[in-house]
Short mmCIF file of C-alpha atoms and ligand atoms in Angstrom, two decimals:
data_model
loop_
_atom_site.label_atom_id
_atom_site.label_comp_id
_atom_site.label_asym_id
_atom_site.label_seq_id
_atom_site.Cartn_x
_atom_site.Cartn_y
_atom_site.Cartn_z
CA UNK A 1 5.72 -26.29 3.96
CA UNK A 2 7.93 -26.10 0.91
CA UNK A 3 7.71 -23.35 -1.63
CA UNK A 4 6.42 -24.18 -5.09
CA UNK A 5 9.59 -24.84 -7.04
CA UNK A 6 11.48 -26.69 -4.33
CA UNK A 7 13.79 -23.82 -3.57
CA UNK A 8 13.94 -21.90 -0.31
CA UNK A 9 13.98 -18.64 -2.22
CA UNK A 10 12.05 -18.71 -5.43
CA UNK A 11 11.12 -15.64 -7.36
CA UNK A 12 9.49 -16.99 -10.41
CA UNK A 13 9.36 -14.82 -13.51
CA UNK A 14 11.15 -11.83 -11.96
CA UNK A 15 12.35 -10.73 -15.36
CA UNK A 16 9.13 -11.47 -17.22
CA UNK A 17 6.65 -8.91 -18.36
CA UNK A 18 3.86 -10.18 -16.09
CA UNK A 19 2.65 -8.28 -13.06
CA UNK A 20 4.61 -8.30 -9.81
CA UNK A 21 1.34 -8.65 -7.92
CA UNK A 22 -2.06 -9.78 -9.08
CA UNK A 23 -4.94 -9.76 -6.62
CA UNK A 24 -8.18 -11.24 -7.92
CA UNK A 25 -11.57 -11.12 -6.21
CA UNK A 26 -9.87 -11.12 -2.82
CA UNK A 27 -12.11 -11.63 0.19
CA UNK A 28 -10.83 -11.36 3.74
CA UNK A 29 -11.97 -10.44 7.22
CA UNK A 30 -11.91 -11.48 10.83
CA UNK A 31 -13.99 -14.46 11.84
CA UNK A 32 -17.54 -13.80 10.75
CA UNK A 33 -16.75 -10.18 9.84
CA UNK A 34 -16.13 -9.86 6.11
CA UNK A 35 -14.02 -6.77 5.41
CA UNK A 36 -12.87 -7.18 1.80
CA UNK A 37 -15.62 -7.95 -0.70
CA UNK A 38 -13.76 -8.92 -3.85
CA UNK A 39 -10.71 -6.75 -4.47
CA UNK A 40 -9.09 -7.01 -7.89
CA UNK A 41 -5.93 -5.09 -8.74
CA UNK A 42 -2.52 -5.61 -10.22
CA UNK A 43 0.86 -3.95 -9.81
CA UNK A 44 3.54 -4.05 -12.50
CA UNK A 45 7.22 -4.63 -11.75
CA UNK A 46 8.72 -1.35 -10.48
CA UNK A 47 5.30 0.27 -10.32
CA UNK A 48 4.24 2.37 -7.33
CA UNK A 49 0.53 2.30 -6.55
CA UNK A 50 -1.50 3.86 -3.80
CA UNK A 51 -4.46 2.53 -1.85
CA UNK A 52 -6.55 5.35 -0.41
CA UNK A 53 -9.65 5.29 1.70
CA UNK A 54 -11.28 6.45 4.90
CA UNK A 55 -10.59 4.92 8.27
CA UNK A 56 -12.12 1.44 8.38
CA UNK A 57 -12.31 1.02 4.58
CA UNK A 58 -10.18 -2.14 4.70
CA UNK A 59 -6.76 -0.83 3.62
CA UNK A 60 -4.83 -2.53 6.40
CA UNK A 61 -6.78 -5.75 5.91
CA UNK A 62 -5.88 -5.68 2.21
CA UNK A 63 -2.16 -5.36 2.92
CA UNK A 64 -2.40 -8.03 5.60
CA UNK A 65 -4.16 -10.42 3.23
CA UNK A 66 -1.37 -9.85 0.67
CA UNK A 67 1.45 -10.28 3.20
CA UNK A 68 -0.01 -13.39 4.83
CA UNK A 69 -0.83 -11.77 8.17
CA UNK A 70 -4.51 -12.47 7.50
CA UNK A 71 -5.63 -15.57 5.62
CA UNK A 72 -7.83 -14.74 2.64
CA UNK A 73 -11.36 -16.17 2.69
CA UNK A 74 -11.61 -16.19 -1.09
CA UNK A 75 -9.95 -15.03 -4.29
CA UNK A 76 -6.27 -15.22 -5.09
CA UNK A 77 -2.92 -13.49 -4.63
CA UNK A 78 -0.33 -14.11 -7.33
CA UNK A 79 3.23 -12.89 -6.97
CA UNK A 80 5.41 -12.82 -10.09
CA UNK A 81 3.24 -15.49 -11.64
CA UNK A 82 3.17 -17.74 -8.60
CA UNK A 83 -0.02 -18.29 -6.61
CA UNK A 84 0.72 -17.55 -2.96
CA UNK A 85 -2.83 -17.29 -1.59
CA UNK A 86 -3.03 -18.41 2.03
CA UNK A 87 0.72 -18.85 2.55
CA UNK A 88 1.95 -17.83 5.98
CA UNK A 89 3.69 -14.50 6.38
CA UNK A 90 7.19 -15.92 6.77
CA UNK A 91 6.93 -17.69 3.43
CA UNK A 92 5.65 -14.55 1.76
CA UNK A 93 8.57 -12.65 3.24
CA UNK A 94 10.90 -15.16 1.61
CA UNK A 95 8.99 -14.83 -1.63
CA UNK A 96 9.77 -11.11 -1.67
CA UNK A 97 6.96 -9.35 0.18
CA UNK A 98 8.21 -6.70 2.60
CA UNK A 99 5.52 -5.30 4.90
CA UNK A 100 5.77 -2.12 6.96
CA UNK A 101 2.74 -2.80 9.13
CA UNK A 102 0.29 -0.37 10.58
CA UNK A 103 1.46 0.35 14.13
CA UNK A 104 5.02 -0.73 13.16
CA UNK A 105 5.01 -3.93 15.26
CA UNK A 106 8.64 -3.67 16.32
CA UNK A 107 10.31 -5.87 18.93
CA UNK A 108 10.27 -3.20 21.63
CA UNK A 109 12.77 -4.91 23.92
CA UNK A 110 15.30 -5.65 21.21
CA UNK A 111 17.89 -3.17 20.00
CA UNK A 112 17.53 -1.22 16.79
CA UNK A 113 20.21 -3.38 15.17
CA UNK A 114 18.57 -6.62 16.29
CA UNK A 115 15.25 -5.43 14.89
CA UNK A 116 16.95 -4.77 11.56
CA UNK A 117 18.67 -8.14 11.55
CA UNK A 118 15.38 -9.90 12.40
CA UNK A 119 14.19 -8.66 9.02
CA UNK A 120 17.14 -10.35 7.32
CA UNK A 121 16.96 -13.75 8.94
CA UNK A 122 16.24 -15.55 5.69
CA UNK A 123 18.63 -13.43 3.61
CA UNK A 124 22.22 -14.66 2.95
CA UNK A 125 24.69 -12.99 5.35
CA UNK A 126 26.60 -11.11 2.65
CA UNK A 127 23.39 -9.69 1.24
CA UNK A 128 22.17 -8.78 4.74
CA UNK A 129 25.33 -6.71 5.24
CA UNK A 130 24.69 -4.83 1.99
CA UNK A 131 21.07 -4.24 2.89
CA UNK A 132 22.01 -2.98 6.35
CA UNK A 133 24.49 -0.50 4.81
CA UNK A 134 21.78 0.71 2.45
CA UNK A 135 19.21 1.10 5.23
CA UNK A 136 21.66 3.15 7.28
CA UNK A 137 22.37 5.34 4.24
CA UNK A 138 18.65 5.95 3.77
CA UNK A 139 18.04 6.52 7.49
CA UNK A 140 21.30 7.88 8.93
CA UNK A 141 19.58 8.61 12.25
CA UNK A 142 19.27 4.87 12.89
CA UNK A 143 23.06 4.47 12.66
CA UNK A 144 23.60 6.49 15.82
CA UNK A 145 21.09 4.46 17.84
CA UNK A 146 21.84 0.87 16.85
CA UNK A 147 22.21 -0.27 20.47
CA UNK A 148 19.11 1.46 21.79
CA UNK A 149 15.93 -0.43 22.64
CA UNK A 150 13.42 -0.04 19.83
CA UNK A 151 10.77 0.74 22.42
CA UNK A 152 12.73 3.80 23.55
CA UNK A 153 12.67 5.47 20.13
CA UNK A 154 10.40 8.33 19.09
CA UNK A 155 7.47 7.60 16.78
CA UNK A 156 9.36 8.84 13.74
CA UNK A 157 12.44 6.80 14.59
CA UNK A 158 10.27 3.73 15.08
CA UNK A 159 8.69 4.25 11.68
CA UNK A 160 12.15 4.49 10.09
CA UNK A 161 13.10 1.29 11.86
CA UNK A 162 9.95 -0.51 10.70
CA UNK A 163 10.71 0.70 7.16
CA UNK A 164 14.33 -0.40 7.48
CA UNK A 165 13.38 -3.80 8.84
CA UNK A 166 11.10 -4.41 5.86
CA UNK A 167 13.90 -3.43 3.48
CA UNK A 168 16.19 -5.92 5.23
CA UNK A 169 13.95 -8.72 3.87
CA UNK A 170 15.18 -7.72 0.37
CA UNK A 171 11.67 -7.25 -0.97
CA UNK A 172 10.59 -7.17 -4.60
CA UNK A 173 7.20 -5.88 -3.39
CA UNK A 174 7.06 -3.37 -0.54
CA UNK A 175 3.76 -2.82 1.30
CA UNK A 176 3.64 0.40 3.32
CA UNK A 177 0.75 0.90 5.73
CA UNK A 178 0.19 4.58 6.50
CA UNK A 179 3.80 5.51 7.19
CA UNK A 180 2.76 9.13 7.84
CA UNK A 181 0.22 8.47 10.59
CA UNK A 182 0.83 10.34 13.82
CA UNK A 183 4.13 11.86 12.73
CA UNK A 184 5.23 15.49 12.51
CA UNK A 185 5.39 16.93 8.98
CA UNK A 186 9.21 17.16 8.99
CA UNK A 187 9.49 13.46 9.87
CA UNK A 188 6.94 12.54 7.21
CA UNK A 189 8.93 14.56 4.66
CA UNK A 190 12.12 12.69 5.45
CA UNK A 191 10.38 9.30 5.31
CA UNK A 192 8.92 10.16 1.93
CA UNK A 193 12.33 11.39 0.72
CA UNK A 194 13.70 7.95 1.55
CA UNK A 195 10.78 6.33 -0.26
CA UNK A 196 11.39 8.48 -3.34
CA UNK A 197 15.08 7.50 -3.36
CA UNK A 198 14.13 3.83 -3.22
CA UNK A 199 11.60 4.22 -6.00
CA UNK A 200 14.14 6.06 -8.16
CA UNK A 201 16.58 3.17 -7.77
CA UNK A 202 13.98 0.75 -9.14
CA UNK A 203 13.94 -2.98 -8.63
CA UNK A 204 10.93 -2.90 -6.34
CA UNK A 205 7.18 -2.50 -6.66
CA UNK A 206 5.42 -0.53 -3.96
CA UNK A 207 1.88 -0.49 -2.57
CA UNK A 208 1.46 2.61 -0.42
CA UNK A 209 -1.59 2.80 1.81
CA UNK A 210 -2.44 6.33 2.93
CA UNK A 211 -5.32 8.24 4.38
CA UNK A 212 -3.44 11.36 3.31
CA UNK A 213 -4.36 11.30 -0.39
CA UNK A 214 -2.41 14.43 -1.30
CA UNK A 215 0.78 12.97 0.06
CA UNK A 216 0.28 9.59 -1.60
CA UNK A 217 -0.61 11.06 -4.99
CA UNK A 218 2.75 12.88 -5.01
CA UNK A 219 4.65 9.59 -5.16
CA UNK A 220 2.38 6.97 -6.73
CA UNK A 221 1.68 6.43 -10.43
CA UNK A 222 -1.81 4.99 -9.96
CA UNK A 223 -4.14 4.69 -7.03
CA UNK A 224 -7.19 2.76 -5.91
CA UNK A 225 -9.78 4.19 -3.57
CA UNK A 226 -11.32 1.71 -1.17
CA UNK A 227 -14.69 2.12 0.49
CA UNK A 228 -16.25 -0.51 2.72
CA UNK A 229 -14.02 -3.23 1.32
CA UNK A 230 -14.56 -2.45 -2.35
CA UNK A 231 -12.62 -0.48 -4.94
CA UNK A 232 -14.84 2.46 -5.84
CA UNK A 233 -12.39 4.55 -7.83
CA UNK A 234 -9.14 3.86 -9.67
CA UNK A 235 -6.95 5.95 -11.92
CA UNK A 236 -3.63 7.58 -12.51
CA UNK A 237 -2.32 9.91 -9.84
CA UNK A 238 -2.79 12.78 -12.28
CA UNK A 239 -6.45 11.93 -12.91
CA UNK A 240 -7.24 11.45 -9.25
CA UNK A 241 -5.28 14.57 -8.31
CA UNK A 242 -7.41 16.56 -10.75
CA UNK A 243 -10.57 15.17 -9.27
CA UNK A 244 -9.88 15.87 -5.63
CA UNK A 245 -13.56 16.52 -4.92
CA UNK A 246 -14.41 12.99 -5.95
CA UNK A 247 -11.50 11.53 -4.01
CA UNK A 248 -12.34 13.63 -0.95
CA UNK A 249 -15.92 12.41 -1.08
CA UNK A 250 -14.72 8.86 -0.57
CA UNK A 251 -12.10 9.75 2.02
CA UNK A 252 -14.57 11.42 4.36
CA UNK A 253 -15.13 9.06 7.25
N1 LIG B 301 -8.22 -7.64 14.24
C1 LIG B 301 -9.47 -7.29 13.91
N2 LIG B 301 -10.54 -7.97 14.41
C2 LIG B 301 -11.80 -7.62 14.08
N3 LIG B 301 -12.11 -6.60 13.26
C3 LIG B 301 -11.11 -5.89 12.73
C4 LIG B 301 -9.74 -6.19 13.03
N4 LIG B 301 -8.96 -5.31 12.36
C5 LIG B 301 -9.80 -4.51 11.68
N5 LIG B 301 -11.08 -4.85 11.89
C6 LIG B 301 -12.27 -4.21 11.28
O1 LIG B 301 -12.14 -4.33 9.87
C7 LIG B 301 -12.59 -3.15 9.23
C8 LIG B 301 -11.49 -2.63 8.31
O2 LIG B 301 -10.37 -2.30 9.10
P1 LIG B 301 -8.98 -1.92 8.46
O3 LIG B 301 -8.61 -2.91 7.44
O4 LIG B 301 -8.04 -1.72 9.61
O5 LIG B 301 -9.30 -0.53 7.73
P2 LIG B 301 -8.35 0.71 7.41
O6 LIG B 301 -6.93 0.24 7.44
O7 LIG B 301 -8.80 1.16 6.04
O8 LIG B 301 -8.63 1.74 8.43
C9 LIG B 301 -13.00 -2.19 10.32
O9 LIG B 301 -14.39 -2.28 10.46
C10 LIG B 301 -12.29 -2.72 11.54
O10 LIG B 301 -13.01 -2.43 12.71
MG1 LIG B 302 -5.30 0.90 8.50
#
């Protein structure tokens, strides 16, 4: 299938004032199971938003419906002014959506370097080289294990690799699915340092899914709280941070 404007890489309205991402009344699920019951949210260019919620609230399904891993059952996804609802994941990758999936989904038998380069397969070679340099600056530990099997890495190293692979797609919108899950605090701190550096550089919008609300509210500007596939609370990080009782009430499983 061709992309809308007849170009292999088309980022419509990148410089415009419109949202980077606009999700309207999005419905998605698995077969007969409806998980998302009409999600509406938007993310501005360079904005960093959080999606919080208890286990099973639908956070992963939301990111998967945006990245094309799950086909929406209703509603729309608009990226920089272009409707991309229902496009397959590889086209959304080309359109600028970088996804760090829940569970990382690395190619366990491929090397670290090959995993990174898989991310860049639709990026021009010169740009891929720049991106690889940047990823290795952000995650120096990966540089010393480029030839190792991804499956042999520790959990933290695998999360860095999944992060790096998503960056290799040269995203304008980065979707991060619970990067902190299962990792030691020191590893989480270094992952979030890398995220902060990226955010400070600008040029990318971020949707950060976290069960750890305190951690997420330290880096995001706004957040949405999901419960049973619906947005039940939304506000600035400051507002939500000041109302931790309310947020906690929705995060309890
Ligand atoms: N592949 C799948 N097949 C069927 N049901 C699923 C699948 N993935 C998730 N679900 C169900 O969808 C609901 C939302 O899951 P999920 O989006 O993973 O929530 P969260 O990321 O907030 O924990 C849960 O009830 C879960 O059991
Ligand atoms: Mg999840």
